[in-house]
Amino acid sequence: MPTRLTKSAARNIFYGGSAFFLLLYIGLTAHSHYYMVNDSTGGAPLTESVERGKHVWEKHSCINCHTILGEGAYFAPELGNVWVRYGGRDNPDGARAGLKAWMKAQPTGVPGRRQMPQFNLTEQELDDLIDFLRWTSLINTQGWPPNDAG
């Protein structure tokens, strides 16, 4: 057995290692895609209202103050679980009404508190945004945010 690494052995290690890690990369990519499509979203469909709600989210730059699934600014609460916080699992109609009323009541004018601007959203935009927030609450975030308050 040679005690030195020969040129052909180094080449074989390089090609074998490259092939191994390429296959590993392809396998993990396929698994991640499968997981995101089938498990992490809970099979919740992306409806047109969810898509429109995401456009409302982007148009008004909600992410400049809020986080969603940990992404965004930390000036205002995390909204990935706002549907759950408003009781959407047990009473979807009540949660929808509560979220609409809260957004329509902004800014509250309470001294010393951060104020959300009034965006004057239409009923359709409010419904779409709430559908988007409801959809995000169905994503398996593996425990994020760490508490219900966001």
Coordinates of N, CA and C in Angstrom, one line a residue:
M1 N 0.8 -1.2 0.0 CA 0.0 0.0 0.0 C 0.9 1.2 0.0
P2 N 0.6 2.2 -0.9 CA 1.5 3.4 -1.0 C 1.2 4.2 0.2
T3 N 2.3 4.9 0.7 CA 2.2 5.8 1.8 C 1.9 7.2 1.4
R4 N 2.1 7.5 0.1 CA 1.8 8.8 -0.4 C 0.5 8.9 -1.2
L5 N -0.1 10.0 -1.3 CA -1.2 10.2 -2.1 C -0.8 10.4 -3.6
T6 N -1.2 9.4 -4.4 CA -0.7 9.5 -5.8 C -1.7 10.5 -6.5
K7 N -1.2 10.8 -7.7 CA -2.0 11.8 -8.5 C -3.3 11.1 -8.9
S8 N -3.3 9.9 -9.3 CA -4.6 9.2 -9.7 C -5.5 9.0 -8.5
A9 N -4.9 8.7 -7.3 CA -5.8 8.6 -6.1 C -6.5 10.0 -5.8
A10 N -5.7 11.0 -5.9 CA -6.3 12.4 -5.6 C -7.4 12.7 -6.6
R11 N -7.2 12.3 -7.9 CA -8.2 12.6 -8.9 C -9.4 11.8 -8.6
N12 N -9.3 10.5 -8.2 CA -10.4 9.7 -7.9 C -11.2 10.2 -6.7
I13 N -10.5 10.7 -5.7 CA -11.1 11.3 -4.5 C -11.9 12.5 -5.0
F14 N -11.3 13.3 -5.8 CA -11.9 14.6 -6.3 C -13.2 14.2 -7.0
Y15 N -13.1 13.4 -8.0 CA -14.3 13.0 -8.8 C -15.4 12.3 -8.0
G16 N -14.9 11.4 -7.2 CA -15.9 10.6 -6.4 C -16.6 11.5 -5.4
G17 N -15.8 12.4 -4.7 CA -16.4 13.4 -3.8 C -17.3 14.3 -4.4
S18 N -16.9 14.8 -5.6 CA -17.8 15.8 -6.4 C -19.1 15.1 -6.7
A19 N -19.0 13.9 -7.2 CA -20.2 13.1 -7.6 C -21.1 12.9 -6.4
F20 N -20.5 12.5 -5.3 CA -21.3 12.2 -4.0 C -22.0 13.5 -3.6
F21 N -21.3 14.6 -3.5 CA -21.9 15.8 -3.0 C -22.9 16.4 -4.0
L22 N -22.7 16.2 -5.3 CA -23.7 16.6 -6.3 C -25.0 15.8 -6.1
L23 N -24.9 14.5 -5.9 CA -26.1 13.7 -5.7 C -26.8 14.1 -4.4
L24 N -26.0 14.3 -3.4 CA -26.5 14.8 -2.1 C -27.3 16.1 -2.2
Y25 N -26.7 17.0 -3.0 CA -27.3 18.3 -3.2 C -28.7 18.1 -4.0
I26 N -28.7 17.3 -5.0 CA -29.9 17.1 -5.8 C -31.0 16.4 -4.9
G27 N -30.6 15.5 -4.1 CA -31.5 14.8 -3.2 C -32.1 15.7 -2.2
L28 N -31.3 16.6 -1.6 CA -31.8 17.5 -0.6 C -32.7 18.6 -1.2
T29 N -32.3 19.0 -2.4 CA -33.2 20.0 -3.1 C -34.5 19.4 -3.4
A30 N -34.5 18.2 -3.9 CA -35.8 17.5 -4.2 C -36.6 17.3 -2.9
H31 N -36.0 16.9 -1.8 CA -36.7 16.8 -0.6 C -37.3 18.1 -0.1
S32 N -36.5 19.2 -0.2 CA -37.0 20.5 0.2 C -38.2 20.9 -0.6
H33 N -38.1 20.7 -1.9 CA -39.3 21.1 -2.7 C -40.5 20.2 -2.4
Y34 N -40.3 19.0 -2.2 CA -41.4 18.1 -1.8 C -42.0 18.5 -0.5
Y35 N -41.1 18.8 0.5 CA -41.6 19.2 1.8 C -42.4 20.5 1.7
M36 N -41.9 21.5 1.0 CA -42.6 22.8 0.9 C -43.9 22.7 0.2
V37 N -44.0 21.9 -0.8 CA -45.3 21.7 -1.5 C -46.3 20.9 -0.8
N38 N -45.9 19.9 -0.1 CA -46.8 18.9 0.5 C -47.0 19.1 2.0
D39 N -46.0 19.4 2.7 CA -46.1 19.4 4.2 C -46.1 20.8 4.8
S40 N -45.2 21.7 4.4 CA -45.1 22.9 5.2 C -46.3 23.9 5.0
T41 N -47.0 23.8 3.9 CA -48.1 24.7 3.7 C -49.4 24.0 4.1
G42 N -49.4 22.8 4.6 CA -50.5 22.0 5.0 C -51.5 21.8 3.8
G43 N -51.0 21.9 2.6 CA -51.9 21.6 1.5 C -52.9 22.7 1.2
A44 N -52.7 23.9 1.9 CA -53.6 25.0 1.7 C -53.4 25.6 0.3
P45 N -54.5 25.7 -0.5 CA -54.3 26.2 -1.8 C -54.0 27.7 -1.9
L46 N -53.3 28.0 -2.9 CA -53.1 29.5 -3.2 C -54.2 29.9 -4.0
T47 N -55.2 30.5 -3.4 CA -56.3 31.0 -4.2 C -56.0 32.4 -4.7
E48 N -56.9 32.9 -5.6 CA -56.7 34.2 -6.2 C -56.8 35.3 -5.1
S49 N -57.6 35.1 -4.1 CA -57.7 36.1 -3.0 C -56.4 36.1 -2.2
V50 N -55.8 35.0 -2.0 CA -54.5 34.9 -1.3 C -53.5 35.7 -2.1
E51 N -53.5 35.5 -3.4 CA -52.5 36.2 -4.2 C -52.8 37.7 -4.2
R52 N -54.0 38.1 -4.3 CA -54.4 39.5 -4.2 C -54.0 40.1 -2.8
G53 N -54.2 39.3 -1.8 CA -53.8 39.8 -0.4 C -52.3 40.0 -0.3
K54 N -51.6 39.1 -1.0 CA -50.1 39.3 -0.9 C -49.7 40.6 -1.7
H55 N -50.5 40.9 -2.7 CA -50.2 42.2 -3.4 C -50.6 43.4 -2.6
V56 N -51.6 43.3 -1.8 CA -52.0 44.4 -0.9 C -50.9 44.5 0.1
W57 N -50.4 43.4 0.7 CA -49.3 43.4 1.6 C -48.1 44.1 1.0
E58 N -47.7 43.8 -0.2 CA -46.6 44.4 -0.8 C -46.8 45.9 -1.2
K59 N -48.0 46.2 -1.7 CA -48.3 47.5 -2.2 C -48.2 48.5 -1.0
H60 N -48.6 48.1 0.2 CA -48.6 49.0 1.3 C -47.4 48.8 2.2
S61 N -46.4 48.0 1.7 CA -45.1 47.8 2.4 C -45.3 47.4 3.9
C62 N -46.2 46.5 4.1 CA -46.5 46.1 5.5 C -45.2 45.6 6.1
I63 N -44.3 45.0 5.3 CA -43.1 44.4 5.8 C -42.1 45.4 6.4
N64 N -42.4 46.7 6.1 CA -41.5 47.7 6.6 C -41.7 47.9 8.1
C65 N -42.8 47.5 8.7 CA -43.1 47.5 10.1 C -43.3 46.2 10.7
H66 N -44.0 45.3 10.0 CA -44.3 43.9 10.6 C -43.3 42.9 10.0
T67 N -43.2 41.8 10.7 CA -42.6 40.6 10.2 C -43.7 39.6 9.8
I68 N -43.3 38.8 8.9 CA -44.2 37.7 8.6 C -43.3 36.5 8.4
L69 N -43.5 35.5 9.2 CA -42.7 34.3 9.3 C -41.2 34.7 9.6
G70 N -41.1 35.7 10.4 CA -39.7 36.1 10.8 C -39.0 37.0 9.8
E71 N -39.6 37.3 8.7 CA -39.0 38.2 7.7 C -39.6 39.6 7.8
G72 N -38.8 40.6 7.9 CA -39.3 42.0 7.9 C -38.8 42.8 9.0
A73 N -39.5 43.9 9.3 CA -39.0 44.8 10.4 C -39.7 44.4 11.7
Y74 N -39.0 44.8 12.8 CA -39.5 44.4 14.1 C -40.1 45.6 14.8
F75 N -40.7 46.5 14.1 CA -41.3 47.7 14.7 C -42.7 47.3 15.2
A76 N -43.4 46.4 14.5 CA -44.8 46.0 14.8 C -44.8 44.5 15.0
P77 N -45.9 44.0 15.5 CA -45.9 42.5 15.7 C -45.8 41.6 14.5
E78 N -45.3 40.4 14.8 CA -45.3 39.3 13.7 C -46.7 39.0 13.3
L79 N -46.9 38.9 12.0 CA -48.3 38.6 11.5 C -48.5 37.2 11.0
G80 N -47.5 36.4 11.1 CA -47.6 35.0 10.6 C -48.7 34.2 11.4
N81 N -48.9 34.6 12.6 CA -49.9 33.9 13.4 C -51.1 34.8 13.9
V82 N -51.2 36.0 13.2 CA -52.3 36.9 13.6 C -53.7 36.2 13.5
W83 N -53.9 35.4 12.5 CA -55.1 34.7 12.3 C -55.4 33.8 13.5
V84 N -54.4 33.2 14.0 CA -54.6 32.3 15.2 C -54.9 33.2 16.5
R85 N -54.1 34.3 16.6 CA -54.3 35.2 17.7 C -55.7 35.7 17.8
Y86 N -56.3 36.0 16.7 CA -57.7 36.5 16.7 C -58.7 35.4 16.7
G87 N -58.3 34.2 16.9 CA -59.2 33.1 17.1 C -59.8 32.5 15.8
G88 N -59.0 32.6 14.8 CA -59.5 32.1 13.5 C -59.7 30.6 13.4
R89 N -59.0 29.9 14.2 CA -59.2 28.4 14.2 C -60.5 28.0 14.7
D90 N -61.0 28.7 15.7 CA -62.3 28.3 16.3 C -63.4 29.1 15.8
N91 N -63.2 30.4 15.4 CA -64.3 31.2 14.9 C -63.8 32.1 13.8
P92 N -63.7 31.5 12.6 CA -63.2 32.3 11.4 C -63.9 33.6 11.1
D93 N -65.2 33.5 11.3 CA -66.0 34.8 11.0 C -65.7 35.9 12.0
G94 N -65.6 35.5 13.2 CA -65.2 36.4 14.3 C -63.8 37.0 14.1
A95 N -62.9 36.1 13.7 CA -61.5 36.6 13.5 C -61.5 37.6 12.3
R96 N -62.2 37.2 11.3 CA -62.2 38.1 10.1 C -62.8 39.5 10.5
A97 N -63.9 39.5 11.2 CA -64.5 40.7 11.6 C -63.6 41.5 12.6
G98 N -63.0 40.8 13.5 CA -62.1 41.5 14.4 C -60.9 42.1 13.7
L99 N -60.3 41.4 12.8 CA -59.2 42.0 12.0 C -59.6 43.2 11.2
K100 N -60.7 43.1 10.5 CA -61.2 44.2 9.7 C -61.5 45.4 10.6
A101 N -62.1 45.2 11.7 CA -62.4 46.3 12.6 C -61.2 47.0 13.2
W102 N -60.2 46.1 13.5 CA -58.9 46.7 14.0 C -58.2 47.5 12.9
M103 N -58.2 47.0 11.7 CA -57.5 47.8 10.6 C -58.2 49.1 10.3
K104 N -59.6 49.0 10.4 CA -60.3 50.2 10.1 C -60.2 51.3 11.2
A105 N -59.9 50.8 12.4 CA -59.8 51.8 13.5 C -58.5 52.4 13.7
Q106 N -57.5 52.1 12.8 CA -56.2 52.7 12.9 C -56.1 54.1 12.3
P107 N -55.4 55.0 12.8 CA -54.6 54.9 14.0 C -55.5 55.1 15.2
T108 N -55.2 54.5 16.3 CA -56.1 54.6 17.5 C -55.9 55.9 18.2
G109 N -54.8 56.5 18.1 CA -54.6 57.8 18.8 C -54.2 57.6 20.2
V110 N -54.0 56.4 20.7 CA -53.6 56.2 22.1 C -52.2 56.8 22.3
P111 N -52.1 57.7 23.2 CA -50.8 58.4 23.4 C -49.7 57.3 23.9
G112 N -48.5 57.5 23.4 CA -47.4 56.6 23.9 C -47.4 55.3 23.2
R113 N -48.3 55.0 22.3 CA -48.2 53.7 21.6 C -47.9 54.0 20.1
R114 N -47.2 53.0 19.6 CA -46.9 53.1 18.1 C -48.3 53.0 17.4
Q115 N -48.4 53.7 16.3 CA -49.6 53.8 15.6 C -49.4 53.2 14.2
M116 N -50.4 52.4 13.8 CA -50.4 51.9 12.4 C -51.2 53.0 11.6
P117 N -50.6 53.3 10.4 CA -51.3 54.3 9.6 C -52.6 53.7 9.0
Q118 N -53.5 54.6 8.6 CA -54.8 54.2 8.0 C -54.5 54.1 6.5
F119 N -54.7 52.9 5.9 CA -54.5 52.7 4.5 C -55.8 52.8 3.7
N120 N -56.9 53.0 4.3 CA -58.2 53.1 3.6 C -58.4 52.0 2.6
L121 N -58.2 50.8 3.1 CA -58.4 49.6 2.2 C -59.9 49.4 2.0
T122 N -60.2 48.9 0.8 CA -61.6 48.6 0.4 C -61.9 47.3 1.1
E123 N -63.2 47.0 1.1 CA -63.7 45.7 1.7 C -63.0 44.5 1.0
Q124 N -62.9 44.6 -0.3 CA -62.2 43.5 -1.1 C -60.7 43.4 -0.7
E125 N -60.0 44.5 -0.5 CA -58.6 44.5 -0.1 C -58.5 43.9 1.3
L126 N -59.4 44.3 2.2 CA -59.3 43.8 3.5 C -59.5 42.3 3.5
D127 N -60.5 41.8 2.8 CA -60.8 40.4 2.7 C -59.6 39.6 2.1
D128 N -59.0 40.2 1.1 CA -57.9 39.5 0.4 C -56.7 39.5 1.4
L129 N -56.4 40.6 2.0 CA -55.3 40.6 3.0 C -55.5 39.6 4.1
I130 N -56.7 39.6 4.6 CA -57.0 38.6 5.7 C -56.9 37.2 5.2
D131 N -57.3 36.9 3.9 CA -57.1 35.6 3.3 C -55.6 35.3 3.2
F132 N -54.8 36.2 2.9 CA -53.3 36.0 2.8 C -52.8 35.7 4.2
L133 N -53.2 36.5 5.2 CA -52.7 36.2 6.6 C -53.2 34.9 7.1
R134 N -54.4 34.5 6.7 CA -55.0 33.2 7.1 C -54.1 32.1 6.5
W135 N -53.8 32.3 5.2 CA -53.0 31.3 4.5 C -51.6 31.1 5.2
T136 N -51.0 32.3 5.5 CA -49.7 32.2 6.1 C -49.7 31.5 7.5
S137 N -50.9 31.6 8.2 CA -51.0 31.0 9.5 C -51.0 29.4 9.3
L138 N -51.3 28.9 8.1 CA -51.4 27.5 7.9 C -50.0 26.9 7.6
I139 N -49.0 27.7 7.4 CA -47.7 27.2 7.1 C -47.1 26.6 8.3
N140 N -46.5 25.5 8.2 CA -45.8 24.9 9.3 C -44.5 25.6 9.5
T141 N -44.4 26.4 10.5 CA -43.2 27.2 10.7 C -42.2 26.6 11.7
Q142 N -42.5 25.4 12.1 CA -41.7 24.6 13.0 C -41.5 25.4 14.3
G143 N -42.6 26.0 14.8 CA -42.5 26.7 16.1 C -42.2 28.2 16.1
W144 N -42.2 28.8 14.9 CA -42.0 30.2 14.8 C -43.3 30.9 14.6
P145 N -43.6 32.0 15.3 CA -42.8 32.6 16.3 C -42.8 31.9 17.6
P146 N -41.9 32.1 18.5 CA -41.8 31.3 19.7 C -42.9 31.5 20.7
N147 N -43.7 32.5 20.5 CA -44.9 32.7 21.4 C -46.1 33.3 20.6
D148 N -47.3 33.2 21.2 CA -48.4 33.6 20.4 C -48.5 35.1 20.1
A149 N -47.8 35.9 21.0 CA -47.9 37.3 20.8 C -47.1 37.8 19.6
G150 N -46.3 36.9 19.1 CA -45.5 37.2 17.9 C -44.2 37.9 18.3

